[in-house]
Amino acid sequence: MKEELKQLWKDTFGDTDAYLNLFFNHVYKEENVVVQYKGGKLIAALHLIPYQMTLNGTIIPVTYICGVATIPEERGKGIMTSLMQEAHMRIRERGDELAVLIPASNTLFNYYEKMGYRNFFYYHQTLYKGNFTDTDSGLKLVSGKDIPEQNLFDFFDQQTRRRKVTILHNYTDFTHILQEVYLSGGSVKILTDYVAGIKAMAFLYPEGKNEILIKELIYENETYKQIILHNIWKENPSIPLVIRSPWTTGEKTPFGMVYTINQVLNPFIQVETGFMSLMLE
């Protein structure tokens, strides 16, 4: 079944073999898949990946639904609706409190809304223009490949847990994230003095030849945030540097949706917003 699932994913989303090998060799588990066969052929599937999420000082178990795919000739027949219903039942049985997902395209937000999902994860996007007075802080911008992965994770985990509402990644998830960013042609930049340790971390993804996207930016305080951004910008000042960050005020872009398995969370979901990034989609 694994090879069938891999082919369905590739045909649907067009991901590279390198990415597919990363997901199916390290993340995929047969017990986390909901499938539909017809005449001995796999026609639809989705994956249920366990995660944790911060929730106003507490941590709750959630399920991330990804790889939602139906072969073209079987779409529009209600097959995926049935699979999603089965997925929600499984999620409830294993005690997770929310189902979360990232629609593969903007048109799918309405599709999932009809299934009971609502927009919940947003981001705010800004363009960095080098408007910072650089001083000799003694900090250096280095590649994440020059720092032990455990050190990178310890800083990443410590800082992301400070966020009010966000999806958390364990150490295994984090190593997969590092592999994915390098497979995409991106990089991880670290601000450090090698003595006091890591002060900021940025995950850079190339957006063609005309833009660099920072999907995730982690930092101890606002000063370190500005220093790392300025140093990244100085490396390629002619290429626009776009930063994606948790939404607080201003324009927001919907990114992920939630379905409440535990109905007690409904009032919270209706008034709060969360942030998720670096998910293997």
Short mmCIF file of the C-alpha atoms (twelve columns), coordinates in Angstrom:
data_MODEL
# 
_entry.id   MODEL 
# 
loop_
_atom_site.group_PDB 
_atom_site.id 
_atom_site.type_symbol 
_atom_site.label_atom_id 
_atom_site.label_alt_id 
_atom_site.label_comp_id 
_atom_site.label_asym_id 
_atom_site.label_seq_id 
_atom_site.Cartn_x 
_atom_site.Cartn_y 
_atom_site.Cartn_z 
_atom_site.pdbx_PDB_model_num 
ATOM 1   C CA . MET A 1   0.000   0.000  0.000   1 
ATOM 2   C CA . LYS A 2   2.892   2.370  0.719   1 
ATOM 3   C CA . GLU A 3   3.943   2.600  -2.931  1 
ATOM 4   C CA . GLU A 4   0.334   3.152  -4.028  1 
ATOM 5   C CA . LEU A 5   -0.028  5.979  -1.521  1 
ATOM 6   C CA . LYS A 6   3.221   7.521  -2.663  1 
ATOM 7   C CA . GLN A 7   2.105   7.477  -6.296  1 
ATOM 8   C CA . LEU A 8   -1.299  8.981  -5.433  1 
ATOM 9   C CA . TRP A 9   0.443   11.782 -3.528  1 
ATOM 10  C CA . LYS A 10  2.852   12.441 -6.387  1 
ATOM 11  C CA . ASP A 11  0.111   12.459 -9.020  1 
ATOM 12  C CA . THR A 12  -2.020  14.833 -6.932  1 
ATOM 13  C CA . PHE A 13  0.520   17.325 -5.582  1 
ATOM 14  C CA . GLY A 14  3.511   16.916 -7.903  1 
ATOM 15  C CA . ASP A 15  6.100   16.743 -5.116  1 
ATOM 16  C CA . THR A 16  9.622   15.569 -5.890  1 
ATOM 17  C CA . ASP A 17  10.818  12.021 -5.302  1 
ATOM 18  C CA . ALA A 18  13.233  13.358 -2.677  1 
ATOM 19  C CA . TYR A 19  10.371  14.910 -0.702  1 
ATOM 20  C CA . LEU A 20  8.207   11.809 -1.088  1 
ATOM 21  C CA . ASN A 21  11.027  9.625  0.203   1 
ATOM 22  C CA . LEU A 22  11.423  11.922 3.199   1 
ATOM 23  C CA . PHE A 23  7.733   11.749 4.079   1 
ATOM 24  C CA . PHE A 24  7.098   8.080  3.362   1 
ATOM 25  C CA . ASN A 25  10.336  6.796  4.862   1 
ATOM 26  C CA . HIS A 26  10.218  8.849  8.056   1 
ATOM 27  C CA . VAL A 27  6.700   10.208 8.729   1 
ATOM 28  C CA . TYR A 28  4.284   7.756  7.113   1 
ATOM 29  C CA . LYS A 29  2.757   4.989  9.243   1 
ATOM 30  C CA . GLU A 30  0.151   2.607  7.876   1 
ATOM 31  C CA . GLU A 31  -1.993  2.912  11.007  1 
ATOM 32  C CA . ASN A 32  -2.276  6.673  10.395  1 
ATOM 33  C CA . VAL A 33  -3.834  6.361  6.934   1 
ATOM 34  C CA . VAL A 34  -7.499  6.352  5.896   1 
ATOM 35  C CA . VAL A 35  -7.968  4.869  2.414   1 
ATOM 36  C CA . GLN A 36  -10.629 3.977  -0.133  1 
ATOM 37  C CA . TYR A 37  -10.220 1.251  -2.759  1 
ATOM 38  C CA . LYS A 38  -12.407 0.504  -5.767  1 
ATOM 39  C CA . GLY A 39  -11.987 -2.609 -7.836  1 
ATOM 40  C CA . GLY A 40  -8.683  -3.294 -6.117  1 
ATOM 41  C CA . LYS A 41  -7.336  0.172  -6.975  1 
ATOM 42  C CA . LEU A 42  -6.509  2.910  -4.464  1 
ATOM 43  C CA . ILE A 43  -8.732  5.877  -5.322  1 
ATOM 44  C CA . ALA A 44  -8.493  8.133  -2.267  1 
ATOM 45  C CA . ALA A 45  -6.467  8.583  0.910   1 
ATOM 46  C CA . LEU A 46  -5.473  10.919 3.708   1 
ATOM 47  C CA . HIS A 47  -2.885  10.825 6.499   1 
ATOM 48  C CA . LEU A 48  -3.435  11.516 10.214  1 
ATOM 49  C CA . ILE A 49  -0.236  12.790 11.860  1 
ATOM 50  C CA . PRO A 50  -0.192  13.307 15.660  1 
ATOM 51  C CA . TYR A 51  1.059   16.642 17.002  1 
ATOM 52  C CA . GLN A 52  0.804   18.797 20.097  1 
ATOM 53  C CA . MET A 53  -0.409  22.391 20.262  1 
ATOM 54  C CA . THR A 54  0.075   25.136 22.834  1 
ATOM 55  C CA . LEU A 55  -3.203  26.529 24.074  1 
ATOM 56  C CA . ASN A 56  -2.950  29.484 26.447  1 
ATOM 57  C CA . GLY A 57  -0.392  27.847 28.702  1 
ATOM 58  C CA . THR A 58  -1.555  24.274 28.286  1 
ATOM 59  C CA . ILE A 59  -0.633  21.640 25.695  1 
ATOM 60  C CA . ILE A 60  -3.274  19.562 23.924  1 
ATOM 61  C CA . PRO A 61  -3.024  16.629 21.484  1 
ATOM 62  C CA . VAL A 62  -4.153  17.362 17.913  1 
ATOM 63  C CA . THR A 63  -4.109  15.563 14.582  1 
ATOM 64  C CA . TYR A 64  -2.712  17.105 11.416  1 
ATOM 65  C CA . ILE A 65  -4.517  15.856 8.305   1 
ATOM 66  C CA . CYS A 66  -2.388  15.936 5.158   1 
ATOM 67  C CA . GLY A 67  -2.033  14.238 1.798   1 
ATOM 68  C CA . VAL A 68  -5.791  14.505 1.177   1 
ATOM 69  C CA . ALA A 69  -6.113  13.094 -2.339  1 
ATOM 70  C CA . THR A 70  -8.632  11.491 -4.701  1 
ATOM 71  C CA . ILE A 71  -7.861  10.334 -8.232  1 
ATOM 72  C CA . PRO A 72  -9.384  12.748 -10.808 1 
ATOM 73  C CA . GLU A 73  -12.031 10.399 -12.201 1 
ATOM 74  C CA . GLU A 74  -13.501 9.740  -8.733  1 
ATOM 75  C CA . ARG A 75  -13.738 13.327 -7.511  1 
ATOM 76  C CA . GLY A 76  -17.086 14.956 -6.794  1 
ATOM 77  C CA . LYS A 77  -18.700 11.681 -5.702  1 
ATOM 78  C CA . GLY A 78  -18.584 12.205 -1.936  1 
ATOM 79  C CA . ILE A 79  -15.693 9.796  -1.388  1 
ATOM 80  C CA . MET A 80  -13.502 12.276 0.449   1 
ATOM 81  C CA . THR A 81  -16.415 13.441 2.581   1 
ATOM 82  C CA . SER A 82  -16.795 9.859  3.813   1 
ATOM 83  C CA . LEU A 83  -13.059 9.522  4.431   1 
ATOM 84  C CA . MET A 84  -13.005 12.772 6.425   1 
ATOM 85  C CA . GLN A 85  -15.899 11.536 8.562   1 
ATOM 86  C CA . GLU A 86  -13.978 8.331  9.266   1 
ATOM 87  C CA . ALA A 87  -10.880 10.404 10.023  1 
ATOM 88  C CA . HIS A 88  -12.763 12.478 12.606  1 
ATOM 89  C CA . MET A 89  -14.040 9.290  14.236  1 
ATOM 90  C CA . ARG A 90  -10.495 7.891  14.496  1 
ATOM 91  C CA . ILE A 91  -9.164  11.166 15.871  1 
ATOM 92  C CA . ARG A 92  -11.878 11.171 18.530  1 
ATOM 93  C CA . GLU A 93  -11.092 7.559  19.452  1 
ATOM 94  C CA . ARG A 94  -7.412  8.289  20.030  1 
ATOM 95  C CA . GLY A 95  -8.239  11.242 22.275  1 
ATOM 96  C CA . ASP A 96  -7.018  14.170 20.174  1 
ATOM 97  C CA . GLU A 97  -8.965  17.387 20.639  1 
ATOM 98  C CA . LEU A 98  -8.649  19.130 17.277  1 
ATOM 99  C CA . ALA A 99  -8.163  18.184 13.646  1 
ATOM 100 C CA . VAL A 100 -5.992  20.685 11.773  1 
ATOM 101 C CA . LEU A 101 -5.158  20.970 8.078   1 
ATOM 102 C CA . ILE A 102 -3.741  23.275 5.437   1 
ATOM 103 C CA . PRO A 103 -5.890  23.539 2.286   1 
ATOM 104 C CA . ALA A 104 -3.793  22.746 -0.795  1 
ATOM 105 C CA . SER A 105 -5.300  25.731 -2.638  1 
ATOM 106 C CA . ASN A 106 -7.416  28.787 -1.848  1 
ATOM 107 C CA . THR A 107 -10.464 27.207 -3.471  1 
ATOM 108 C CA . LEU A 108 -10.431 24.408 -0.885  1 
ATOM 109 C CA . PHE A 109 -11.090 26.686 2.090   1 
ATOM 110 C CA . ASN A 110 -14.802 26.728 1.183   1 
ATOM 111 C CA . TYR A 111 -14.743 22.954 0.615   1 
ATOM 112 C CA . TYR A 112 -13.475 22.251 4.123   1 
ATOM 113 C CA . GLU A 113 -15.738 24.882 5.643   1 
ATOM 114 C CA . LYS A 114 -18.717 22.839 4.452   1 
ATOM 115 C CA . MET A 115 -17.293 19.925 6.459   1 
ATOM 116 C CA . GLY A 116 -17.297 21.979 9.650   1 
ATOM 117 C CA . TYR A 117 -13.795 23.454 9.527   1 
ATOM 118 C CA . ARG A 118 -13.071 27.094 10.254  1 
ATOM 119 C CA . ASN A 119 -10.113 29.378 9.583   1 
ATOM 120 C CA . PHE A 120 -7.893  29.473 12.650  1 
ATOM 121 C CA . PHE A 121 -4.202  29.630 11.719  1 
ATOM 122 C CA . TYR A 122 -3.125  32.919 10.147  1 
ATOM 123 C CA . TYR A 123 0.115   34.643 9.302   1 
ATOM 124 C CA . HIS A 124 1.209   38.229 8.700   1 
ATOM 125 C CA . GLN A 125 3.657   38.899 5.864   1 
ATOM 126 C CA . THR A 126 6.047   41.848 5.678   1 
ATOM 127 C CA . LEU A 127 8.821   42.981 3.357   1 
ATOM 128 C CA . TYR A 128 12.190  43.746 4.945   1 
ATOM 129 C CA . LYS A 129 13.937  46.762 3.450   1 
ATOM 130 C CA . GLY A 130 17.176  46.925 5.424   1 
ATOM 131 C CA . ASN A 131 15.915  49.716 7.680   1 
ATOM 132 C CA . PHE A 132 18.062  48.881 10.702  1 
ATOM 133 C CA . THR A 133 21.206  50.556 12.042  1 
ATOM 134 C CA . ASP A 134 23.750  47.766 12.280  1 
ATOM 135 C CA . THR A 135 26.158  47.864 15.217  1 
ATOM 136 C CA . ASP A 136 28.979  45.554 16.237  1 
ATOM 137 C CA . SER A 137 27.000  43.226 18.473  1 
ATOM 138 C CA . GLY A 138 29.628  40.493 18.465  1 
ATOM 139 C CA . LEU A 139 27.061  38.111 17.001  1 
ATOM 140 C CA . LYS A 140 27.709  36.117 13.843  1 
ATOM 141 C CA . LEU A 141 25.350  34.827 11.158  1 
ATOM 142 C CA . VAL A 142 26.186  31.172 10.474  1 
ATOM 143 C CA . SER A 143 24.628  28.218 8.708   1 
ATOM 144 C CA . GLY A 144 22.465  25.851 10.695  1 
ATOM 145 C CA . LYS A 145 24.640  23.058 9.333   1 
ATOM 146 C CA . ASP A 146 27.480  24.401 11.501  1 
ATOM 147 C CA . ILE A 147 25.511  23.907 14.736  1 
ATOM 148 C CA . PRO A 148 24.594  20.518 16.308  1 
ATOM 149 C CA . GLU A 149 20.969  19.629 15.522  1 
ATOM 150 C CA . GLN A 150 20.181  19.071 19.203  1 
ATOM 151 C CA . ASN A 151 21.289  22.636 19.997  1 
ATOM 152 C CA . LEU A 152 19.156  23.975 17.171  1 
ATOM 153 C CA . PHE A 153 16.141  22.045 18.393  1 
ATOM 154 C CA . ASP A 154 16.565  23.072 22.029  1 
ATOM 155 C CA . PHE A 155 16.443  26.757 21.047  1 
ATOM 156 C CA . PHE A 156 13.597  26.226 18.553  1 
ATOM 157 C CA . ASP A 157 11.494  24.305 21.071  1 
ATOM 158 C CA . GLN A 158 12.111  26.738 23.917  1 
ATOM 159 C CA . GLN A 159 11.101  29.763 21.870  1 
ATOM 160 C CA . THR A 160 8.078   28.293 20.078  1 
ATOM 161 C CA . ARG A 161 6.599   27.108 23.381  1 
ATOM 162 C CA . ARG A 162 6.391   30.775 24.394  1 
ATOM 163 C CA . ARG A 163 3.739   31.345 21.732  1 
ATOM 164 C CA . LYS A 164 0.153   31.482 22.899  1 
ATOM 165 C CA . VAL A 165 -1.320  29.162 20.270  1 
ATOM 166 C CA . THR A 166 0.925   27.204 17.918  1 
ATOM 167 C CA . ILE A 167 1.676   23.723 16.620  1 
ATOM 168 C CA . LEU A 168 4.712   22.206 18.329  1 
ATOM 169 C CA . HIS A 169 7.369   19.997 16.737  1 
ATOM 170 C CA . ASN A 170 9.321   17.307 18.584  1 
ATOM 171 C CA . TYR A 171 12.959  16.516 17.863  1 
ATOM 172 C CA . THR A 172 12.135  13.951 15.172  1 
ATOM 173 C CA . ASP A 173 9.790   16.417 13.440  1 
ATOM 174 C CA . PHE A 174 12.511  19.040 13.619  1 
ATOM 175 C CA . THR A 175 15.095  16.860 11.882  1 
ATOM 176 C CA . HIS A 176 12.566  16.240 9.096   1 
ATOM 177 C CA . ILE A 177 11.989  19.995 8.812   1 
ATOM 178 C CA . LEU A 178 15.719  20.563 8.389   1 
ATOM 179 C CA . GLN A 179 15.874  17.933 5.652   1 
ATOM 180 C CA . GLU A 180 12.870  19.458 3.888   1 
ATOM 181 C CA . VAL A 181 14.257  22.993 3.864   1 
ATOM 182 C CA . TYR A 182 17.550  21.777 2.394   1 
ATOM 183 C CA . LEU A 183 15.725  19.638 -0.191  1 
ATOM 184 C CA . SER A 184 13.801  22.750 -1.278  1 
ATOM 185 C CA . GLY A 185 17.038  24.631 -1.906  1 
ATOM 186 C CA . GLY A 186 16.577  26.693 1.234   1 
ATOM 187 C CA . SER A 187 18.762  27.258 4.266   1 
ATOM 188 C CA . VAL A 188 18.694  27.769 8.014   1 
ATOM 189 C CA . LYS A 189 20.485  30.847 9.354   1 
ATOM 190 C CA . ILE A 190 21.600  31.156 12.967  1 
ATOM 191 C CA . LEU A 191 22.564  34.243 14.962  1 
ATOM 192 C CA . THR A 192 25.063  33.251 17.671  1 
ATOM 193 C CA . ASP A 193 28.167  34.303 19.568  1 
ATOM 194 C CA . TYR A 194 29.194  30.670 20.235  1 
ATOM 195 C CA . VAL A 195 29.449  31.508 23.957  1 
ATOM 196 C CA . ALA A 196 26.015  32.587 25.171  1 
ATOM 197 C CA . GLY A 197 24.466  30.405 22.489  1 
ATOM 198 C CA . ILE A 198 21.839  30.859 19.794  1 
ATOM 199 C CA . LYS A 199 19.957  34.152 19.824  1 
ATOM 200 C CA . ALA A 200 17.853  33.880 16.657  1 
ATOM 201 C CA . MET A 201 17.020  31.384 13.909  1 
ATOM 202 C CA . ALA A 202 15.502  31.811 10.438  1 
ATOM 203 C CA . PHE A 203 14.248  29.278 7.888   1 
ATOM 204 C CA . LEU A 204 14.777  30.606 4.364   1 
ATOM 205 C CA . TYR A 205 13.026  29.306 1.254   1 
ATOM 206 C CA . PRO A 206 13.807  30.583 -2.255  1 
ATOM 207 C CA . GLU A 207 10.728  31.827 -4.109  1 
ATOM 208 C CA . GLY A 208 12.049  31.649 -7.658  1 
ATOM 209 C CA . LYS A 209 14.871  34.082 -8.382  1 
ATOM 210 C CA . ASN A 210 13.041  37.178 -7.221  1 
ATOM 211 C CA . GLU A 211 12.297  36.616 -3.547  1 
ATOM 212 C CA . ILE A 212 13.490  34.914 -0.361  1 
ATOM 213 C CA . LEU A 213 10.746  33.804 2.015   1 
ATOM 214 C CA . ILE A 214 11.427  33.416 5.733   1 
ATOM 215 C CA . LYS A 215 8.721   30.925 6.701   1 
ATOM 216 C CA . GLU A 216 9.731   30.858 10.341  1 
ATOM 217 C CA . LEU A 217 11.692  33.346 12.433  1 
ATOM 218 C CA . ILE A 218 12.593  32.480 16.033  1 
ATOM 219 C CA . TYR A 219 14.364  34.916 18.362  1 
ATOM 220 C CA . GLU A 220 14.945  35.728 22.014  1 
ATOM 221 C CA . ASN A 221 13.935  39.379 21.723  1 
ATOM 222 C CA . GLU A 222 13.187  42.124 19.210  1 
ATOM 223 C CA . THR A 223 16.805  43.294 19.019  1 
ATOM 224 C CA . TYR A 224 18.058  39.861 17.962  1 
ATOM 225 C CA . LYS A 225 15.229  39.681 15.436  1 
ATOM 226 C CA . GLN A 226 16.393  42.909 13.792  1 
ATOM 227 C CA . ILE A 227 20.054  41.859 13.832  1 
ATOM 228 C CA . ILE A 228 19.438  38.510 12.134  1 
ATOM 229 C CA . LEU A 229 17.166  40.065 9.512   1 
ATOM 230 C CA . HIS A 230 19.688  42.766 8.730   1 
ATOM 231 C CA . ASN A 231 22.513  40.246 8.372   1 
ATOM 232 C CA . ILE A 232 20.427  38.016 6.089   1 
ATOM 233 C CA . TRP A 233 19.444  41.038 4.002   1 
ATOM 234 C CA . LYS A 234 23.094  42.146 3.678   1 
ATOM 235 C CA . GLU A 235 23.978  38.812 2.028   1 
ATOM 236 C CA . ASN A 236 21.556  39.515 -0.855  1 
ATOM 237 C CA . PRO A 237 20.406  43.155 -0.614  1 
ATOM 238 C CA . SER A 238 18.994  43.161 -4.150  1 
ATOM 239 C CA . ILE A 239 16.602  40.263 -3.482  1 
ATOM 240 C CA . PRO A 240 13.361  41.067 -1.598  1 
ATOM 241 C CA . LEU A 241 13.235  39.431 1.843   1 
ATOM 242 C CA . VAL A 242 9.705   38.471 2.875   1 
ATOM 243 C CA . ILE A 243 9.024   37.528 6.501   1 
ATOM 244 C CA . ARG A 244 6.085   35.385 7.583   1 
ATOM 245 C CA . SER A 245 5.147   35.770 11.241  1 
ATOM 246 C CA . PRO A 246 2.258   35.113 13.661  1 
ATOM 247 C CA . TRP A 247 -0.596  37.532 13.127  1 
ATOM 248 C CA . THR A 248 -1.273  40.094 15.844  1 
ATOM 249 C CA . THR A 249 -2.530  43.207 14.061  1 
ATOM 250 C CA . GLY A 250 -2.924  44.462 10.513  1 
ATOM 251 C CA . GLU A 251 -3.524  42.355 7.436   1 
ATOM 252 C CA . LYS A 252 -3.719  38.608 7.988   1 
ATOM 253 C CA . THR A 253 -3.649  35.677 5.584   1 
ATOM 254 C CA . PRO A 254 -5.561  32.449 6.372   1 
ATOM 255 C CA . PHE A 255 -3.275  29.434 6.297   1 
ATOM 256 C CA . GLY A 256 -4.733  26.541 8.285   1 
ATOM 257 C CA . MET A 257 -8.127  25.383 9.512   1 
ATOM 258 C CA . VAL A 258 -9.437  23.464 12.529  1 
ATOM 259 C CA . TYR A 259 -12.275 21.081 13.276  1 
ATOM 260 C CA . THR A 260 -13.236 20.754 16.941  1 
ATOM 261 C CA . ILE A 261 -13.303 17.140 18.088  1 
ATOM 262 C CA . ASN A 262 -13.700 18.266 21.700  1 
ATOM 263 C CA . GLN A 263 -16.686 20.596 21.548  1 
ATOM 264 C CA . VAL A 264 -15.633 22.272 24.800  1 
ATOM 265 C CA . LEU A 265 -13.029 24.124 22.725  1 
ATOM 266 C CA . ASN A 266 -15.607 25.705 20.394  1 
ATOM 267 C CA . PRO A 267 -15.875 29.058 22.236  1 
ATOM 268 C CA . PHE A 268 -12.088 29.376 22.258  1 
ATOM 269 C CA . ILE A 269 -11.728 28.523 18.570  1 
ATOM 270 C CA . GLN A 270 -14.294 31.162 17.664  1 
ATOM 271 C CA . VAL A 271 -12.365 34.039 19.244  1 
ATOM 272 C CA . GLU A 272 -8.680  33.019 19.082  1 
ATOM 273 C CA . THR A 273 -6.163  32.652 16.259  1 
ATOM 274 C CA . GLY A 274 -3.107  30.417 16.030  1 
ATOM 275 C CA . PHE A 275 0.100   30.036 14.048  1 
ATOM 276 C CA . MET A 276 1.496   27.016 12.265  1 
ATOM 277 C CA . SER A 277 4.485   26.730 9.962   1 
ATOM 278 C CA . LEU A 278 7.100   24.303 8.637   1 
ATOM 279 C CA . MET A 279 4.514   21.535 8.336   1 
ATOM 280 C CA . LEU A 280 5.246   18.637 5.988   1 
ATOM 281 C CA . GLU A 281 2.291   19.087 3.643   1 
# 
